[in-house]
CSV table of C-alpha atoms in Angstrom, one decimal:
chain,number,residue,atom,x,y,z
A,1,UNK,CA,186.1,99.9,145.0
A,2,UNK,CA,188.8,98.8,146.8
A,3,UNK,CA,191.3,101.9,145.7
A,4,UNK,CA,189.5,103.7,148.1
A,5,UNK,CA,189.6,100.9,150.9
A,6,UNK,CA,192.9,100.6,150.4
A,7,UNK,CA,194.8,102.9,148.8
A,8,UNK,CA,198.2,102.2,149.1
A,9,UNK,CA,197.8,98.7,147.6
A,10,UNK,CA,196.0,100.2,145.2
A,11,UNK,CA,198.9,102.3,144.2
A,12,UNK,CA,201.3,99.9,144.5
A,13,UNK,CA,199.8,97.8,142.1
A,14,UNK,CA,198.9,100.3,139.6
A,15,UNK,CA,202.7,101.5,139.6
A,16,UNK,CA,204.1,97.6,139.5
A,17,UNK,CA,201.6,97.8,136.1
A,18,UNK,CA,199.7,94.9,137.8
A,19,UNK,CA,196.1,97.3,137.9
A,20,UNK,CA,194.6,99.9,135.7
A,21,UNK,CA,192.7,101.2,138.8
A,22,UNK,CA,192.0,104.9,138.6
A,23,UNK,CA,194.0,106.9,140.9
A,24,UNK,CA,192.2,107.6,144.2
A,25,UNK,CA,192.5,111.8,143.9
A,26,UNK,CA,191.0,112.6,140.6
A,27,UNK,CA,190.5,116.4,141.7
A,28,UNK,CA,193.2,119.3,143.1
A,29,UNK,CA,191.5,120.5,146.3
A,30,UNK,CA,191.8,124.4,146.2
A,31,UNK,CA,189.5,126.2,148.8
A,32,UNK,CA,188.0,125.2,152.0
A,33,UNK,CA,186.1,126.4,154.6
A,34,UNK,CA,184.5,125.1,158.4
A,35,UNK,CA,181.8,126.3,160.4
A,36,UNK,CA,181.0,124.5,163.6
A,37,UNK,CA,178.0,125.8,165.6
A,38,UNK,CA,175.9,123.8,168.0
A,39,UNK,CA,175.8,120.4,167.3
A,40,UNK,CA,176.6,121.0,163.9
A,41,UNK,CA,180.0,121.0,161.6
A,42,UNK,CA,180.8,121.5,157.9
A,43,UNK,CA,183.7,120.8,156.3
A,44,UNK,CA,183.2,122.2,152.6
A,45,UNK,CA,186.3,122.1,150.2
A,46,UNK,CA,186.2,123.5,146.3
A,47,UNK,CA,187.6,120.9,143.7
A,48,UNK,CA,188.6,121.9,140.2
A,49,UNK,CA,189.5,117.9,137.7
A,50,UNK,CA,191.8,117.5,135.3
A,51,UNK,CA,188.7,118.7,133.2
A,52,UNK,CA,188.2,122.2,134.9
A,53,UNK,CA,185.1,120.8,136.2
A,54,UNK,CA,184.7,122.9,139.5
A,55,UNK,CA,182.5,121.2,142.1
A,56,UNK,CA,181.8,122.1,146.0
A,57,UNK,CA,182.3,119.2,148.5
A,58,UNK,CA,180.3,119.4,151.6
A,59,UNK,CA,180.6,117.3,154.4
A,60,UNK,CA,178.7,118.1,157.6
A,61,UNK,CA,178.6,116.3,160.6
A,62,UNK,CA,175.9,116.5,163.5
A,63,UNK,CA,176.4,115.0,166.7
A,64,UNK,CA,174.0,113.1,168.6
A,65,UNK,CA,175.1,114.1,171.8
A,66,UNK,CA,172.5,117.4,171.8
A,67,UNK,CA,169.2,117.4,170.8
A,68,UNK,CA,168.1,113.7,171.1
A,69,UNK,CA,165.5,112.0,173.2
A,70,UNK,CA,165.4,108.2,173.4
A,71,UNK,CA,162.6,106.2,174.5
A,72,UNK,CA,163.3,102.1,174.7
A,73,UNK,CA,162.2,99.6,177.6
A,74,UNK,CA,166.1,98.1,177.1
A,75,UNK,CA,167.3,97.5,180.9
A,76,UNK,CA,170.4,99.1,179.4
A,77,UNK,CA,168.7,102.3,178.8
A,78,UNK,CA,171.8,103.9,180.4
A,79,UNK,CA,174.2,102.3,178.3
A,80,UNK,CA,172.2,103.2,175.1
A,81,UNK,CA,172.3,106.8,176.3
A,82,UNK,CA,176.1,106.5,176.6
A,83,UNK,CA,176.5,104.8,173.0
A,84,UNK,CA,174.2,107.6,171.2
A,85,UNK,CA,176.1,110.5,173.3
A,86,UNK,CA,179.1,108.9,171.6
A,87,UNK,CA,177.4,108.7,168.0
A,88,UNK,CA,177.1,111.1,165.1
A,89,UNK,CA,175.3,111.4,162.2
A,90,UNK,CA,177.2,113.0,158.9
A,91,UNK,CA,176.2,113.1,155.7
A,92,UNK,CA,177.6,114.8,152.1
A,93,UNK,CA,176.1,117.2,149.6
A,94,UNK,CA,177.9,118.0,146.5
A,95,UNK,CA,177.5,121.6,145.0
A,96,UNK,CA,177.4,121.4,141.8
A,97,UNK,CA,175.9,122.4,137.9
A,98,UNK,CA,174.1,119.9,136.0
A,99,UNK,CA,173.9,119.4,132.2
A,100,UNK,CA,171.8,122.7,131.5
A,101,UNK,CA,174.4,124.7,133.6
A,102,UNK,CA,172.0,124.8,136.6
A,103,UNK,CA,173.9,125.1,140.0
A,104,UNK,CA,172.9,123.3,143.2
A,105,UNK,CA,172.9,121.0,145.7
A,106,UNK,CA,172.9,117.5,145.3
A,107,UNK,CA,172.8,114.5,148.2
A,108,UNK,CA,175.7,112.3,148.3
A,109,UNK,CA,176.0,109.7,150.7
A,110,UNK,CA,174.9,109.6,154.5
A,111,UNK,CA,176.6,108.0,157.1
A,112,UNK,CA,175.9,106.8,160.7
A,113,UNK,CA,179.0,106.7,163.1
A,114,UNK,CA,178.1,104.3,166.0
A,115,UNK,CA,180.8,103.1,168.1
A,116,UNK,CA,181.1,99.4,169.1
A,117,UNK,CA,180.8,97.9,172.8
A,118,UNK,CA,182.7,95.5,174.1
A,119,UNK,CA,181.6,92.1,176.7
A,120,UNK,CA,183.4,89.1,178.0
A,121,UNK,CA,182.2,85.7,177.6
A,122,UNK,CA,182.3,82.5,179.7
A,123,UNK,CA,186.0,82.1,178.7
A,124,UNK,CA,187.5,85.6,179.8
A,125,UNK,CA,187.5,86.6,175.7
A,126,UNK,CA,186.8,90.2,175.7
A,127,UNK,CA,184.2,90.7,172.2
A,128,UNK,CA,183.7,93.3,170.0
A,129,UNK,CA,179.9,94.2,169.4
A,130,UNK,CA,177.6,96.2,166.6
A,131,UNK,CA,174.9,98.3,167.9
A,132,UNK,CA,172.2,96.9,165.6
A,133,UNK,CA,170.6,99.5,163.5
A,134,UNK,CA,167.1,98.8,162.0
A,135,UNK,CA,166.2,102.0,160.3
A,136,UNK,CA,166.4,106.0,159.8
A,137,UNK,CA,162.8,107.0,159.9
A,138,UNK,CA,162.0,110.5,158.9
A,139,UNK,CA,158.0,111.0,159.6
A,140,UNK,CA,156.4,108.1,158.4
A,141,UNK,CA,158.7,106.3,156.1
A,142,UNK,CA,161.3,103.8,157.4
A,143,UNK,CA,164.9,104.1,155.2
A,144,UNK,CA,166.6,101.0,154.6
A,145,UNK,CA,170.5,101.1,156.9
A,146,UNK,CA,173.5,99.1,155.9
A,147,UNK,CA,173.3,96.2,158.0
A,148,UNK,CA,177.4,95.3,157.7
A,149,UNK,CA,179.0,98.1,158.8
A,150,UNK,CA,182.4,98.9,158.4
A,151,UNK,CA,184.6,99.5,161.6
A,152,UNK,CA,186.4,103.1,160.2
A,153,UNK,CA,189.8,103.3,161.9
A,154,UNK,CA,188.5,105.8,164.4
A,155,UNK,CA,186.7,103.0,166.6
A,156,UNK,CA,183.4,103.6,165.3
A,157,UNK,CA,181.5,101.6,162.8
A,158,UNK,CA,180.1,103.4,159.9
A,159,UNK,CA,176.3,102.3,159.2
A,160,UNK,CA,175.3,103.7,155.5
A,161,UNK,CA,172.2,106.0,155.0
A,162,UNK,CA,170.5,106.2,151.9
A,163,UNK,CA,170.3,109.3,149.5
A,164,UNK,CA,166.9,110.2,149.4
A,165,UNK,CA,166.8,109.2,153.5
A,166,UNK,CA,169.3,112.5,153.1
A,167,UNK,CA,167.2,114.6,151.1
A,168,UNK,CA,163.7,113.7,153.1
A,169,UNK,CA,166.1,114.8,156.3
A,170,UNK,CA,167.3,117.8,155.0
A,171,UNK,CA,163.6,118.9,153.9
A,172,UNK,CA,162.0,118.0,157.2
A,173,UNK,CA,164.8,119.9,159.6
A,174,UNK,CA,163.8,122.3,157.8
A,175,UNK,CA,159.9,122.5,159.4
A,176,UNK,CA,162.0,121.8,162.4
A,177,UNK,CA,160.8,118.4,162.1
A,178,UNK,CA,162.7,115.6,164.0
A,179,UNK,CA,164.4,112.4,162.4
A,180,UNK,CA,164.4,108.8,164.0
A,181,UNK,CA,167.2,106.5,164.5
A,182,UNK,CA,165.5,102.8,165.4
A,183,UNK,CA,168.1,100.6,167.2
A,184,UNK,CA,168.9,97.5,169.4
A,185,UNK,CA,172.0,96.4,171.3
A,186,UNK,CA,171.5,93.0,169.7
A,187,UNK,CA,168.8,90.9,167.7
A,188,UNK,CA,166.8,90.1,170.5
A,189,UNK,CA,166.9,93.5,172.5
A,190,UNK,CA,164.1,95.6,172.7
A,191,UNK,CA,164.0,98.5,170.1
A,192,UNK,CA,165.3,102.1,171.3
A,193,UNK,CA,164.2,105.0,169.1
A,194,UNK,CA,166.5,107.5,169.3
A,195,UNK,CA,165.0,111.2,168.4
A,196,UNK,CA,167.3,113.7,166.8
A,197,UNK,CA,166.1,116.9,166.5
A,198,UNK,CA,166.8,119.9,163.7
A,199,UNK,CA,169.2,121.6,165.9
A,200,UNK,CA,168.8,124.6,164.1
A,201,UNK,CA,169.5,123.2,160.8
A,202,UNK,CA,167.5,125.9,158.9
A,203,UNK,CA,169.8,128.6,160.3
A,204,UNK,CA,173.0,126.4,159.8
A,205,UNK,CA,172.2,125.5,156.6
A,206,UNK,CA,171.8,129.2,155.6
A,207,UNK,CA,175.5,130.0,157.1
A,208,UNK,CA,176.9,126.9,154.8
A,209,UNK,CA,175.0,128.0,151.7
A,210,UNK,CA,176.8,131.5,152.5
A,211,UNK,CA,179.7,130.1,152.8
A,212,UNK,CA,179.5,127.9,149.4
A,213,UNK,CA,178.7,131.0,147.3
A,214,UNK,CA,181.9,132.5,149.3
A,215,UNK,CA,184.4,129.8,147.9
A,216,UNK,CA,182.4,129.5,144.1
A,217,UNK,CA,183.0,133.8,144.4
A,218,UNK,CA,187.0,133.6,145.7
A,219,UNK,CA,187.3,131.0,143.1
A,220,UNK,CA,185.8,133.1,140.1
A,221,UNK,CA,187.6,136.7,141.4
A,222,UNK,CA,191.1,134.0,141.4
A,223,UNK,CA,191.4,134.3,145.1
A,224,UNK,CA,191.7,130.6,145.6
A,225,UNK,CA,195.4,129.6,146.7
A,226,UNK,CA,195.7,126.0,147.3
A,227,UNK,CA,197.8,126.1,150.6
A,228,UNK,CA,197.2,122.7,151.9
A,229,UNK,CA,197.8,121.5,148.7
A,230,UNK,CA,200.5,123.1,147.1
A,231,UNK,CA,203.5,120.9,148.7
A,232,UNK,CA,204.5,117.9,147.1
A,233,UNK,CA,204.3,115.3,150.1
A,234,UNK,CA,200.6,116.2,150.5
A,235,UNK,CA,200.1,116.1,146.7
A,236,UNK,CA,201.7,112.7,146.4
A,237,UNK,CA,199.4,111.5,148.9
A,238,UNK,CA,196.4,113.0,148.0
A,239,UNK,CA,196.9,111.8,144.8
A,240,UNK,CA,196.4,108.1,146.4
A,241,UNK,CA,193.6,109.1,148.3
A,242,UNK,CA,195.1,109.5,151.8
A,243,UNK,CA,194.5,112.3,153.8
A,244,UNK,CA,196.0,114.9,155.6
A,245,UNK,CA,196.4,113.2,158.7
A,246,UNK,CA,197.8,110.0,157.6
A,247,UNK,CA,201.1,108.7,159.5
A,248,UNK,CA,202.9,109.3,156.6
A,249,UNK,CA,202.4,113.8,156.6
A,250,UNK,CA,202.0,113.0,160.3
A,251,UNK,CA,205.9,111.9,160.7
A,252,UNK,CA,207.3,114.1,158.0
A,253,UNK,CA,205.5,117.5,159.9
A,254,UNK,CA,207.6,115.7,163.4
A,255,UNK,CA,210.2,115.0,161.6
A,256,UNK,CA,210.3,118.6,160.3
A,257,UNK,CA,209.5,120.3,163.9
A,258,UNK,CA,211.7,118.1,166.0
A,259,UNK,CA,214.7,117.3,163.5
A,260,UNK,CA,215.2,119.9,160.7
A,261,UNK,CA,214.0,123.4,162.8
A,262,UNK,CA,216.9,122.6,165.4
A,263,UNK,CA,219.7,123.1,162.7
A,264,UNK,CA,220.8,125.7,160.4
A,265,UNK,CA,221.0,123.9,157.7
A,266,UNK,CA,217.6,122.3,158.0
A,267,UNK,CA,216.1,125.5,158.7
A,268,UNK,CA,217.2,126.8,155.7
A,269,UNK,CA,215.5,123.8,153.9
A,270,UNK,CA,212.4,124.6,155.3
A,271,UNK,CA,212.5,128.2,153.9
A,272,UNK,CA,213.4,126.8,150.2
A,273,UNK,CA,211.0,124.3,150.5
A,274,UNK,CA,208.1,126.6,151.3
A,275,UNK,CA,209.6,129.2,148.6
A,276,UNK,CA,209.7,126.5,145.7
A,277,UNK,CA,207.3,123.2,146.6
A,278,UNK,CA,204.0,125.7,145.4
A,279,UNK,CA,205.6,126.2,142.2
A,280,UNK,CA,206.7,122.6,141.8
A,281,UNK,CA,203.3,121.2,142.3
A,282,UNK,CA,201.9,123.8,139.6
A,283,UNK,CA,204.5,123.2,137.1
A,284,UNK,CA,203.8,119.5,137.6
A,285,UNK,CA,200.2,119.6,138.0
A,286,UNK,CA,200.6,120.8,134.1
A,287,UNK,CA,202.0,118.1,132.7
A,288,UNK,CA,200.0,114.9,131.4
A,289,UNK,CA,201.9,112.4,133.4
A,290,UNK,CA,201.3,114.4,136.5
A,291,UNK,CA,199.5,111.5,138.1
A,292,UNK,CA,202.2,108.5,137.4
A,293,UNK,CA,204.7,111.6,139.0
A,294,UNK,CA,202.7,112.1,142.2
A,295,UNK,CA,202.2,107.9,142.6
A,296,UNK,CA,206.0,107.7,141.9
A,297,UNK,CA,206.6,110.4,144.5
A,298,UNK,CA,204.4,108.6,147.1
A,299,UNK,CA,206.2,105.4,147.0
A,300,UNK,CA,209.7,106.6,146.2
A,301,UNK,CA,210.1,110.0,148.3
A,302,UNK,CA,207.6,110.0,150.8
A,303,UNK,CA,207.0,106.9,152.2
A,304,UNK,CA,210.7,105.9,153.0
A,305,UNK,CA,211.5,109.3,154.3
A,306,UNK,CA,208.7,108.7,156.5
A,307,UNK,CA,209.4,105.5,157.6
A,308,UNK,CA,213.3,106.4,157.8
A,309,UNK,CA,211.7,109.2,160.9
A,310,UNK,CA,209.5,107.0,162.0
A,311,UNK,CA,212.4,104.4,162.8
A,312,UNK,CA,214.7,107.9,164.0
A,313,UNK,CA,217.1,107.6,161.3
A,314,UNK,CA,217.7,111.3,160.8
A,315,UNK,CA,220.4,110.8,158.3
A,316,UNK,CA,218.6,109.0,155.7
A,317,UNK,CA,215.7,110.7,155.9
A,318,UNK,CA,217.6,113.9,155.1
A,319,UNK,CA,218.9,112.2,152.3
A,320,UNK,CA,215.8,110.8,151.1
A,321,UNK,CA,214.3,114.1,151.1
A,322,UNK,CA,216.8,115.8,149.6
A,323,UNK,CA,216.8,113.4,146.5
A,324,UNK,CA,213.2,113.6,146.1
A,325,UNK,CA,213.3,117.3,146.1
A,326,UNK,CA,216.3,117.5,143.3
A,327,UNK,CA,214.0,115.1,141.4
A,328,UNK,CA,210.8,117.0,141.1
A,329,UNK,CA,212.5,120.2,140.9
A,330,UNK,CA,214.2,118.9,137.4
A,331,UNK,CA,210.7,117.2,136.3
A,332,UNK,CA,209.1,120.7,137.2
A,333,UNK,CA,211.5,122.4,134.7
A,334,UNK,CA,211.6,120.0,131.9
């Protein structure tokens, strides 16, 4: 959908009343967790909807850099060594209950993250190049990849793995049985077939099902506090689907350190804003326009303060801020 490709159009067209889409943050994130050990990450964060459905979001990452073996008669063996090195693997699980109240995990999406490479042609053009990716084998059966990959922002191109390819992963790491990523810098290269082995997944995977029954028990005993997202700017763009380190939260935090902490009178903002933004977000997060508040909020408040310290004006940006926060605070009372 392109919300999610694009969420800032997306939101700028559902506020001009020229879309219905749905808004891109549908849940408030409230607990989160990270465990990184070996070649392994996971990244799991406890949603609660607008419907008190309470879900756990798991994304872990494993790197290709450990743990591989890759056999291919390519002359550019080296160079495909360098490319894997440089890839990782990450896929999703979702903890959740289904419809007879039955918790547990369920597969998501998978991704592969391969970066591009780069050659110059008779002309002196410098061109951009996919590694080509035939197929995720995991022992005998061959899972269909995403031939179109999508170039991510992060200069890598993101290949898509099915959801079973995830589960039939999952359940052979397990046996400490080894994956297979087939590949080719081009059509008509040879094949390299890139062995990724469990890495101690059996052991990891124990830590993160630890840690999910951790965040499902803080969040029954009420121990969940929502810091990361208890402050309106990272509301208003959560609430579009941006993340935490979008320019945007990325200028405002600068602006913040470099501007505001220097004076007396913006270090004194900085102490009311951290003493009243948690209670403005949960007195707004209460009401039924909440969503229409946060998009306004977005493209009123936080985008042109950020773009105001982006381009240095201090002055405006103060202005800006102060505005939006005399806004929300009457909305949070009325």
């Amino acid at each position: 959908m392109y919300s999610r490709r694009f969420p800032r159009l997306a939101a700028a067209l559902t506020l001009c009343g020229l879309s219905s889409a749905a808004y891109a943050q549908e849940s408030l994130p409230l607990c989160e967790t990270t465990i990184k050990e070996g070649a392994f990450i996971s990244e799991a964060t406890l949603y609660e909807d607008e419907y008190d459905y309470v879900y756990v979001s798991i994304w872990i990452s494993r790197q290709l850099k450990d743990g591989t073996t890759i056999v291919t008669d390519d002359p550019e063996a080296d160079f495909i060594s360098q490319v894997v090195n440089a890839s990782t693997l990450k896929f999703k699980f979702n903890y959740d209950s289904n419809a007879d109240g039955e918790w547990g995990y369920s597969p998501q999406m998978g991704q592969l993250w391969l970066p591009g490479f780069y050659t110059t042609n008779d002309q002196g053009e410098r061109l951009e190049h996919q590694v080509q990716v035939q197929s995720f084998r995991v022992k005998n059966t061959d899972y269909n990849v995403t031939t179109d990959a999508e170039h991510n922002g992060n200069f890598m191109y993101d290949y898509e793995l099915p959801r079973d390819a995830i589960t039939a992963m999952n359940n052979f790491w397990v046996m400490n049985e080894p994956v297979q990523v087939i590949m080719s810098l081009s059509p008509n290269s040879p094949s390299a077939y890139v062995t990724v082995d469990d890495a101690g997944w059996l052991k990891f995977s124990e830590r993160i099902n630890s840690s999910t029954k951790g965040l499902m028990d803080d969040y029954l005993a009420e121990k969940c506090d929502p810091e990361y997202a208890c402050f309106f700017t990272t509301a208003a763009v959560h609430n579009i689907g941006l993340n935490d380190d979008c320019w945007e939260l990325s200028y405002l935090r600068r602006f913040r350190d470099t501007v505001l902490q220097r004076t007396d009178a913006g270090r004194r903002a900085i102490e009311i804003y951290y003493q009243q933004a948690p209670k403005i977000v949960r007195q707004i997060e209460r009401r039924t326009d909440a969503k229409l508040i946060w998009l306004k909020t977005y493209w009123l408040g936080v985008l042109p303060t950020a773009a105001l310290a982006q381009l240095g004006l201090n002055g405006l940006a103060v202005k800006y801020y102060e505005r939006l926060f005399n806004t929300l605070q009457k909305l949070a009372h009325s």
